[in-house]
mmCIF file of C-alpha atoms in Angstrom:
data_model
loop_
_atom_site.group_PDB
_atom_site.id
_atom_site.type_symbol
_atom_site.label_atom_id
_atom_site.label_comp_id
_atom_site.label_asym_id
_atom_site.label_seq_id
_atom_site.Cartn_x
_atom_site.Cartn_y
_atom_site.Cartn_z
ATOM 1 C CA UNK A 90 0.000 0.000 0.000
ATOM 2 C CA UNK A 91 1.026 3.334 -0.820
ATOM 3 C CA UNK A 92 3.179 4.974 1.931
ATOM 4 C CA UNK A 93 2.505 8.645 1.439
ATOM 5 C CA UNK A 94 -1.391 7.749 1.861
ATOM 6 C CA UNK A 95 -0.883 5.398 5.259
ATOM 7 C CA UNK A 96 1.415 8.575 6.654
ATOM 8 C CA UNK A 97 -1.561 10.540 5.554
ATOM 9 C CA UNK A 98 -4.397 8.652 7.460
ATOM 10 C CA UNK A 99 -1.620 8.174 10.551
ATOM 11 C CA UNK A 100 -0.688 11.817 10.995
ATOM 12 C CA UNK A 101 -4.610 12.969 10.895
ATOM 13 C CA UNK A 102 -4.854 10.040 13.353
ATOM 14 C CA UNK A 103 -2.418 11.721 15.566
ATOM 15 C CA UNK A 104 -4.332 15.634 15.295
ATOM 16 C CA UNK A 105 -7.478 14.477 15.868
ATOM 17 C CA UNK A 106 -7.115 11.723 18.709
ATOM 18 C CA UNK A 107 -9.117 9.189 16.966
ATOM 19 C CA UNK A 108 -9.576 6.756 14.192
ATOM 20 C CA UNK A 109 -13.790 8.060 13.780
ATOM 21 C CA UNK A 110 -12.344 12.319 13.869
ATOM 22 C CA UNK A 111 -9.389 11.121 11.538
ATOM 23 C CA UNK A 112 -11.904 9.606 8.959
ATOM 24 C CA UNK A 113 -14.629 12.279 9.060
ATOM 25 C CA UNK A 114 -11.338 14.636 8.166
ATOM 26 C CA UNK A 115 -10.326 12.564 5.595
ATOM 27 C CA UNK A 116 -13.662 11.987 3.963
ATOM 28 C CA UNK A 117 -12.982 8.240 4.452
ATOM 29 C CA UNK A 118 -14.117 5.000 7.047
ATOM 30 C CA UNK A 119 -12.867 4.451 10.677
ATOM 31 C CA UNK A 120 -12.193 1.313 9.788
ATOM 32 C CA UNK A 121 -10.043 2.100 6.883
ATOM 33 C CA UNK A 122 -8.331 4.512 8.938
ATOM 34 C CA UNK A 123 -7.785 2.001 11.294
ATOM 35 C CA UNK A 124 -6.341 0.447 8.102
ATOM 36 C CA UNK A 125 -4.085 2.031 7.199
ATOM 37 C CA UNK A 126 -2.433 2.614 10.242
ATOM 38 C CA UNK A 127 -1.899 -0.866 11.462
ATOM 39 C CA UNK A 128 -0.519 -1.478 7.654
ATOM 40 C CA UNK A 129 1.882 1.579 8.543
ATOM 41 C CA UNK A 130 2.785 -0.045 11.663
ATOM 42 C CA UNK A 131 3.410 -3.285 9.997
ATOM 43 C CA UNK A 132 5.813 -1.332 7.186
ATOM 44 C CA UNK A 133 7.380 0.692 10.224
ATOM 45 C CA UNK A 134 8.144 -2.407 12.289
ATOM 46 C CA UNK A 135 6.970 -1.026 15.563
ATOM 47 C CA UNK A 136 3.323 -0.309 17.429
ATOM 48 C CA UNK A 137 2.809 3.624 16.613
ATOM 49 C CA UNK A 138 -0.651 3.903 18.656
ATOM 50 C CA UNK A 139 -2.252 2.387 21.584
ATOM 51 C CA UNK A 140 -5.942 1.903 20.836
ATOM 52 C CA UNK A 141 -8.481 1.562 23.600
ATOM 53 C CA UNK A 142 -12.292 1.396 23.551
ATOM 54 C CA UNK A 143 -12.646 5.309 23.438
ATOM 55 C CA UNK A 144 -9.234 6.760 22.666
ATOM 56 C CA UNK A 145 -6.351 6.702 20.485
ATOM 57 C CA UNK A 146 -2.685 7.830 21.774
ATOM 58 C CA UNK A 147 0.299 7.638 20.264
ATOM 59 C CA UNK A 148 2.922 5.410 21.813
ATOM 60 C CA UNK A 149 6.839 7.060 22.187
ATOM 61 C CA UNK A 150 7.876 5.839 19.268
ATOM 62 C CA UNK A 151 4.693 6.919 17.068
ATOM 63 C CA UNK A 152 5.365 10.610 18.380
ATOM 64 C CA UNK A 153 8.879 10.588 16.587
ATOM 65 C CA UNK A 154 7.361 9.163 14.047
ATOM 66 C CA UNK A 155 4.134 11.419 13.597
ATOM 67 C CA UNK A 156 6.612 14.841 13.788
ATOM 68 C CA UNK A 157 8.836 12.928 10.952
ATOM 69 C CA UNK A 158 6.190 11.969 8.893
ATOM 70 C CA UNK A 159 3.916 15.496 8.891
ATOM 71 C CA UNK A 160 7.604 17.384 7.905
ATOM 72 C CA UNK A 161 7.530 15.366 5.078
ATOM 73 C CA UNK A 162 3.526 15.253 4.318
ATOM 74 C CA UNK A 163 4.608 19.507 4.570
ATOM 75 C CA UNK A 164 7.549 19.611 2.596
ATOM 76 C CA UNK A 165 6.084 17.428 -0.580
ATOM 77 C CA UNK A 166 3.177 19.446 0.024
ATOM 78 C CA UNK A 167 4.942 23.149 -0.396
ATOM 79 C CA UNK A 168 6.937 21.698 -2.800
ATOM 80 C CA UNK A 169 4.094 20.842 -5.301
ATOM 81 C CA UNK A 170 2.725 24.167 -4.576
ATOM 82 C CA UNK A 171 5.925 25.732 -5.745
ATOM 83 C CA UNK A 172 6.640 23.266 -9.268
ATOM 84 C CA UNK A 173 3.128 24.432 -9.567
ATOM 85 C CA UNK A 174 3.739 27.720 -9.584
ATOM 86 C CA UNK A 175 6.958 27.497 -11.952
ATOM 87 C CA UNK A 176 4.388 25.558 -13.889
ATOM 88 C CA UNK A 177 1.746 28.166 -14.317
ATOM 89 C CA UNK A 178 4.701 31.451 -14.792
ATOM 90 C CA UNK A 179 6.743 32.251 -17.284
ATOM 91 C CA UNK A 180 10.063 31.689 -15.563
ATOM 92 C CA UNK A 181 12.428 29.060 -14.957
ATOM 93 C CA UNK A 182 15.065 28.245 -17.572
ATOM 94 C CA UNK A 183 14.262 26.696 -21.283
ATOM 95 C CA UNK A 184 16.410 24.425 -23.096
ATOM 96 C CA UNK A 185 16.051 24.595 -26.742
ATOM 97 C CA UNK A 186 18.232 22.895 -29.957
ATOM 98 C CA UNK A 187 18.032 23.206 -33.378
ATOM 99 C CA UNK A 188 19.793 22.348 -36.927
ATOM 100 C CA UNK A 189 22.548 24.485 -37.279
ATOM 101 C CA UNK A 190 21.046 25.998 -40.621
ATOM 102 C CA UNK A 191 18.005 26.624 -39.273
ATOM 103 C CA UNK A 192 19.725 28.631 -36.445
ATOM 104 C CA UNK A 193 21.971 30.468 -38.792
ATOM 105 C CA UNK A 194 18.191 32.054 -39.594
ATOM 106 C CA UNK A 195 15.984 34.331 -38.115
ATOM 107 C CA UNK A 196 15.406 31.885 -35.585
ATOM 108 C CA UNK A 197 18.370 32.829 -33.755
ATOM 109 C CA UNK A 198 17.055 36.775 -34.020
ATOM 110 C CA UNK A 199 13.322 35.479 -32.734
ATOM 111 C CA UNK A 200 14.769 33.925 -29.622
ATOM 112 C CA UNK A 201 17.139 36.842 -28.678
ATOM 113 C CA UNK A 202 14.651 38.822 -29.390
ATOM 114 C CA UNK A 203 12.072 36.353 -26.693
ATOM 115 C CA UNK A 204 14.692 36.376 -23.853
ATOM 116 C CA UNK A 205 15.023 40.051 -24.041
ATOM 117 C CA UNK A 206 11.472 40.710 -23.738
ATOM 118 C CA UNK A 207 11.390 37.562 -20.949
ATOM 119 C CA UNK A 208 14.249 38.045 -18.486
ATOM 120 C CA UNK A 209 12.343 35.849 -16.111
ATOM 121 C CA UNK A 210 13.479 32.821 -18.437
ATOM 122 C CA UNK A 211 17.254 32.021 -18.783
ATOM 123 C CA UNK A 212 17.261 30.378 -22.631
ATOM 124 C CA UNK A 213 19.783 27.884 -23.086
ATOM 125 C CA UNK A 214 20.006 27.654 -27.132
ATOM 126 C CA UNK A 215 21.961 25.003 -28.760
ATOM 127 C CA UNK A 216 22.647 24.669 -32.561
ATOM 128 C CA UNK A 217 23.551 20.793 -34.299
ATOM 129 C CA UNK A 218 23.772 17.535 -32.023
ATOM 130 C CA UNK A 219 20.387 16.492 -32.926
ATOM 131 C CA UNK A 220 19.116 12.522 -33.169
ATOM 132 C CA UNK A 221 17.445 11.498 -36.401
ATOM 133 C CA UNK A 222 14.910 10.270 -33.301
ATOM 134 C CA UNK A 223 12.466 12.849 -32.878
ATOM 135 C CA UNK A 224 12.132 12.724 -28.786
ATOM 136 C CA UNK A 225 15.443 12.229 -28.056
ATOM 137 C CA UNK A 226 15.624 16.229 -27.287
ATOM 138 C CA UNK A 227 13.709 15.101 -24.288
ATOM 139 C CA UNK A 228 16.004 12.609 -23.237
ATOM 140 C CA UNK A 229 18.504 14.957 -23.654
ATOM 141 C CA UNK A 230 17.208 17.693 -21.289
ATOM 142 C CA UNK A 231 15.773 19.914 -24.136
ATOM 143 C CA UNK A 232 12.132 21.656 -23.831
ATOM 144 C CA UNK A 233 11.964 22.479 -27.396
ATOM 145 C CA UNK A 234 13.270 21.415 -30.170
ATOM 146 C CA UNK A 235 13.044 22.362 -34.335
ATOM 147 C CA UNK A 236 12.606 20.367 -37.649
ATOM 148 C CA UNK A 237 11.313 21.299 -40.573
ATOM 149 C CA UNK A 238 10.010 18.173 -41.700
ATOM 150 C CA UNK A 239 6.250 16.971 -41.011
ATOM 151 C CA UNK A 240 6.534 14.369 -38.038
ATOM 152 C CA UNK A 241 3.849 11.760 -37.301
ATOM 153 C CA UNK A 242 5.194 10.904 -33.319
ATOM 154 C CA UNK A 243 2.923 10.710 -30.507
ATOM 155 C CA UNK A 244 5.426 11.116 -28.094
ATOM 156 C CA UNK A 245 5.639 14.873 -29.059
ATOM 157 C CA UNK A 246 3.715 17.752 -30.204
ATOM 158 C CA UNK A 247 3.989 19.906 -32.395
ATOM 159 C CA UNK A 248 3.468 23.612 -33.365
ATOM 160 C CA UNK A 249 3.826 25.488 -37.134
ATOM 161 C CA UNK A 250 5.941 28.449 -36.319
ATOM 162 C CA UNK A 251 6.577 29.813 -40.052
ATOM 163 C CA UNK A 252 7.537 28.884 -43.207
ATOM 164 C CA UNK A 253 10.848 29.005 -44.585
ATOM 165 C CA UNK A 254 11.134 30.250 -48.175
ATOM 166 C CA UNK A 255 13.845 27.733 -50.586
ATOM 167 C CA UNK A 256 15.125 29.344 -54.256
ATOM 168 C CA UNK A 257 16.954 27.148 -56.857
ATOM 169 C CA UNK A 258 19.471 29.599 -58.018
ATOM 170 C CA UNK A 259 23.302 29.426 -59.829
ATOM 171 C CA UNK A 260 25.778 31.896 -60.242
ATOM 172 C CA UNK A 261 25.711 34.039 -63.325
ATOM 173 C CA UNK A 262 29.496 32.985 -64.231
ATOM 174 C CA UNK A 263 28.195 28.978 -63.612
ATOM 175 C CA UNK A 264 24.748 30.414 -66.196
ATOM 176 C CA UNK A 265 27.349 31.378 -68.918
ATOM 177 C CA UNK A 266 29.501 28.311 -69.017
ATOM 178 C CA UNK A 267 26.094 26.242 -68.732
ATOM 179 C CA UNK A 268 23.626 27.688 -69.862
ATOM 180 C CA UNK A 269 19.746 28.071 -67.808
ATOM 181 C CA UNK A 270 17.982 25.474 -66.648
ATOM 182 C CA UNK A 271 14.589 25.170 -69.836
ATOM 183 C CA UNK A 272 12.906 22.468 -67.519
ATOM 184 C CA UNK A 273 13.478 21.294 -64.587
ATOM 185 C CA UNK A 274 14.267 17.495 -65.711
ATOM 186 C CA UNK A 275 17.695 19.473 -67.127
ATOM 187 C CA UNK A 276 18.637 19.804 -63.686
ATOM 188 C CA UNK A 277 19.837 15.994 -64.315
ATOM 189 C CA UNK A 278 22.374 17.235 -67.189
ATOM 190 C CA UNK A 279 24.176 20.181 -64.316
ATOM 191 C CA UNK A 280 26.476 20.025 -61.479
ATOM 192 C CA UNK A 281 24.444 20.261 -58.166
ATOM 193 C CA UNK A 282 25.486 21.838 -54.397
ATOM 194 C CA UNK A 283 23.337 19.191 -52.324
ATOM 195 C CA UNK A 284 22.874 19.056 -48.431
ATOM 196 C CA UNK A 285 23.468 15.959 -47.566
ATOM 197 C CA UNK A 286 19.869 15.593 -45.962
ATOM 198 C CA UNK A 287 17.959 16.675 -49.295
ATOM 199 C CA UNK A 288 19.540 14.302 -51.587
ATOM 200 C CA UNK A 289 15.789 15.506 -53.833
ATOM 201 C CA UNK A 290 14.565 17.970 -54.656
ATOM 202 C CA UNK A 291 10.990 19.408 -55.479
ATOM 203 C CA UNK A 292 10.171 21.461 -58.041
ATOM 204 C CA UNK A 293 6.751 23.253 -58.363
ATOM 205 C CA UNK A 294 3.662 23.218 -55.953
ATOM 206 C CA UNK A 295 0.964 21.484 -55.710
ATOM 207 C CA UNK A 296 0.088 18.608 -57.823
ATOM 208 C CA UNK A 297 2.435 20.502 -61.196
ATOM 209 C CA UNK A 298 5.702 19.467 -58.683
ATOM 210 C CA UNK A 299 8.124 16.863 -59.579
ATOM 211 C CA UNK A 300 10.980 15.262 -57.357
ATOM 212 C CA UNK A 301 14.530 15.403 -59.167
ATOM 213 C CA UNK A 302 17.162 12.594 -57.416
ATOM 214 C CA UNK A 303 20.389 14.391 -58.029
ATOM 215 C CA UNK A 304 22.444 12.330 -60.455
ATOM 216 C CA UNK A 305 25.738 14.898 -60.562
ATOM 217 C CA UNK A 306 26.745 15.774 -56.564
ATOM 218 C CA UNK A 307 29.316 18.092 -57.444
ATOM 219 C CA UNK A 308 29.876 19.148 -53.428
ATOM 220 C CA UNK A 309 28.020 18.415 -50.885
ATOM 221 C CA UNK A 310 27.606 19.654 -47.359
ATOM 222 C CA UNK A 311 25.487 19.241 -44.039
ATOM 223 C CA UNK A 312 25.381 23.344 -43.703
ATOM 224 C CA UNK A 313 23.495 25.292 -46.245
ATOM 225 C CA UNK A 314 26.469 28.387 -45.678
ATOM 226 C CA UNK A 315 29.052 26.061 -47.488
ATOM 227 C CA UNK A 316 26.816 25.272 -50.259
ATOM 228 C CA UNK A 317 25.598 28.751 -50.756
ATOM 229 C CA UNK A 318 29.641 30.110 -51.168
ATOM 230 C CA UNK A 319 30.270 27.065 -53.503
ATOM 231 C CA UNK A 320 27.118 28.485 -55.497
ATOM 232 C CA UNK A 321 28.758 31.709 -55.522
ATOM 233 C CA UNK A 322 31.801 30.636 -56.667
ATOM 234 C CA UNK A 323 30.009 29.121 -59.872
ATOM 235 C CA UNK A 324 30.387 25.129 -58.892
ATOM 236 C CA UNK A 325 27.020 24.489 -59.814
ATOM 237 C CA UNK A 326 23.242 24.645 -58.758
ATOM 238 C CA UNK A 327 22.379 25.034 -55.273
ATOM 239 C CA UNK A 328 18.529 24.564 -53.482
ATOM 240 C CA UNK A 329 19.126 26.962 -50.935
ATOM 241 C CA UNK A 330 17.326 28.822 -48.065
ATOM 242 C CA UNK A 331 15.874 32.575 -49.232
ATOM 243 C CA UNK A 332 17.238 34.175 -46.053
ATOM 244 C CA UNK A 333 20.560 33.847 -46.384
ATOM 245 C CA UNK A 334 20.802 33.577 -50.035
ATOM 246 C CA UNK A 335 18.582 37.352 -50.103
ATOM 247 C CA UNK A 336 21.904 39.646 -50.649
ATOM 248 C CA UNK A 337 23.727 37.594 -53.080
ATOM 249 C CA UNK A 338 19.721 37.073 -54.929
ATOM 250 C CA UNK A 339 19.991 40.843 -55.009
ATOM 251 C CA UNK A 340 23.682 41.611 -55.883
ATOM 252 C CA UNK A 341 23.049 39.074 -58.743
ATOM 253 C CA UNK A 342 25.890 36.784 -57.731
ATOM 254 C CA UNK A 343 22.961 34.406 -57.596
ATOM 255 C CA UNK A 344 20.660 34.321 -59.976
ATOM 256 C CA UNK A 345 17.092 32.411 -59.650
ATOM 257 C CA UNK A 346 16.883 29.221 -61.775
ATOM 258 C CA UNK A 347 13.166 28.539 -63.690
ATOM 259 C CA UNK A 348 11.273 31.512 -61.738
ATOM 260 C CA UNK A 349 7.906 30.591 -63.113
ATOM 261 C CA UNK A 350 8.684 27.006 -61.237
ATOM 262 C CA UNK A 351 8.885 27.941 -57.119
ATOM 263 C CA UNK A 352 10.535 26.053 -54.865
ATOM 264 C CA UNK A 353 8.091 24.910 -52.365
ATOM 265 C CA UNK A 354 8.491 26.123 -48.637
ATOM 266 C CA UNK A 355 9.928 23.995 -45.715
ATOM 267 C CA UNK A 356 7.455 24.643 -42.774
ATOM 268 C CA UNK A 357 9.266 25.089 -39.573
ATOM 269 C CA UNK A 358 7.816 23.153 -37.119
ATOM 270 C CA UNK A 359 8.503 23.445 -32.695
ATOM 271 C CA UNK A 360 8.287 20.256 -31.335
ATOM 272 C CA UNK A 361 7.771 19.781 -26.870
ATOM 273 C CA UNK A 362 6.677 16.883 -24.603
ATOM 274 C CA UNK A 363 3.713 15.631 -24.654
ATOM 275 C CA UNK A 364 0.598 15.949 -22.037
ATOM 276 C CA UNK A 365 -2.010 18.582 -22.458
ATOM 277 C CA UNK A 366 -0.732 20.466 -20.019
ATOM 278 C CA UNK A 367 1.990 23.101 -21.396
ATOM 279 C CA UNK A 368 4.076 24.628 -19.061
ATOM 280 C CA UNK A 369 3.853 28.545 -18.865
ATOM 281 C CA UNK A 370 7.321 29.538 -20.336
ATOM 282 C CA UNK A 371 6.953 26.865 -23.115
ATOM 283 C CA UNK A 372 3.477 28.293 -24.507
ATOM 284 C CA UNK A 373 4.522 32.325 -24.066
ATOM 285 C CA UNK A 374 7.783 31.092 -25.643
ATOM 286 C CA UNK A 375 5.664 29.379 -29.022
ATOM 287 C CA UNK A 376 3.190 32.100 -28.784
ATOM 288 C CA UNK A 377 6.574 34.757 -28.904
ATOM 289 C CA UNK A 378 7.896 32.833 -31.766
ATOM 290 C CA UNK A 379 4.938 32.640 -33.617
ATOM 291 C CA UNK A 380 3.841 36.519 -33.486
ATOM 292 C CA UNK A 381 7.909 37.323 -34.346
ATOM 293 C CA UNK A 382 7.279 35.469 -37.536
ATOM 294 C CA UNK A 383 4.180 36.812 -38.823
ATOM 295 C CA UNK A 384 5.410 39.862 -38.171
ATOM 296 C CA UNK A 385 9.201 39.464 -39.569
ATOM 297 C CA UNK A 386 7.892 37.884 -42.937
ATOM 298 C CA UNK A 387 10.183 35.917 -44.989
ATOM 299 C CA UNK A 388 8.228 36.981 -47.999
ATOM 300 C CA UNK A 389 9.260 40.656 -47.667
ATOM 301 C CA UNK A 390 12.975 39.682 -48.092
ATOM 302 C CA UNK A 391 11.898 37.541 -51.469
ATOM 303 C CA UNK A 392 13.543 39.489 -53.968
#
């Protein structure tokens, strides 16, 4: 039997005097009082009351025990009130991790920008490391965690912070040595910058879109920075992320391949623990994230 619940019943015992006061308290039976004691007594190893026809006193050894166990009935007690209270504020610290690409983004801005305006909450904000397992962030101490891929995992949810804008693009000196891209199945016939998680690419929206397997990998990376300088450089075609790629789109060191054909978006997704019942600094910090983005559009930087 649960001990927390016989130290319960024996410590009300103790207040009140008797087993009948003790269950009228406790919304329960005399005789299950009388219960739960004797099973406490039995756990304990020694007698802990002396029970006559009308009274109930404790014996020496049940008064060191009834001061021991209402300290700790107290301190588990003030101690859920205050994990409750963390619970319900926006304070505490919050562990987050992402890709490194994705960080390189505006994400890193949005979550400066969400600990300045939230002092209460120390951010702890870690880029790469990540599992191809989509709750080991969890296991890993992490509240939060990024993808931009859809996931299908019960173990976590999951929130649609923004979108994040892609352009196929080369440089102009790779455009004269190569000439443009007429359709996208040419993309087979060039030399391609691939991140070494997108090994395809999509082409188009909607049901006009078509998925290219990259026959010539003429570099490839795991950071989207590396690719985008070897694009500059004119080494070939590069799927890369509109944010970082905006200055060189408008310089014209890259120039976007098949316009009329966009790149679809990759959504970026927040994934936390599951449970229905979100901590405080986890929903102000989604909430934060989410108004940051629809506010700091990625479409007005499309050039």
């Amino acid at each position: 039997m649960d001990r927390l619940l016989l130290m319960h019943s024996f410590v009300t015992v103790a207040q009140v005097g008797s087993f009948s006061g003790a269950a009228k308290r406790l919304g329960s039976s005399g005789s299950l009082v009388s219960r739960h004691v004797a099973e406490l007594e039995r756990q304990v190893g020694v007698r802990l009351v002396n029970r006559t026809a009308r009274s109930v006193s404790l014996t020496e050894p049940g008064q060191r025990y009834a001061t021991f166990a209402a300290r700790i009935l107290d301190e588990i007690e003030a101690e859920d009130v205050g994990i409750a209270y963390l619970h319900d504020r926006a304070e505490g610290t919050l562990s987050v991790i992402c890709p490194k690409w994705i960080g390189s983004l505006d994400l890193g801005d949005a979550i400066a920008a969400f600990s300045a305006a939230h002092p209460k909450i120390n951010v702890r904000f870690e880029l790469g490391g990540m599992s191809d397992r989509t709750y080991d962030f969890l296991d890993s101490g992490f509240d939060i965690a990024f993808h931009t891929r859809d996931l299908r995992d019960s173990s976590v949810r999951l929130k649609k912070i923004s979108s994040l804008p892609f352009v196929l693009c080369a440089s102009r000196d790779y455009i004269e040595r190569n000439g443009a891209l007429e359709h996208p199945n040419d993309i087979a016939h060039h030399d391609c910058l691939v991140h070494v998680n997108d090994p395809v690419w999509r082409i188009g929206r909607g049901h006009a879109s078509t998925l290219h397997k990259i026959r010539t990998i003429a570099f490839s990376s795991n950071s989207y920075i590396a690719l985008q300088k070897a694009a500059v450089l004119g080494r070939g075609l590069a799927l890369l992320p509109q944010r970082p790629a905006h200055d060189h789109l408008l310089s014209g060191a890259l120039q976007v391949l098949l316009p009329e054909l966009e790149v679809p978006d990759r959504p970026l997704y927040a994934i936390y623990g599951p449970g229905h019942d979100t901590p405080r600094k986890i929903s102000v910090f989604l909430d934060f994230l989410a108004d940051w983005f629809s506010r700091n559009p990625f479409s007005a930087m499309r050039p």
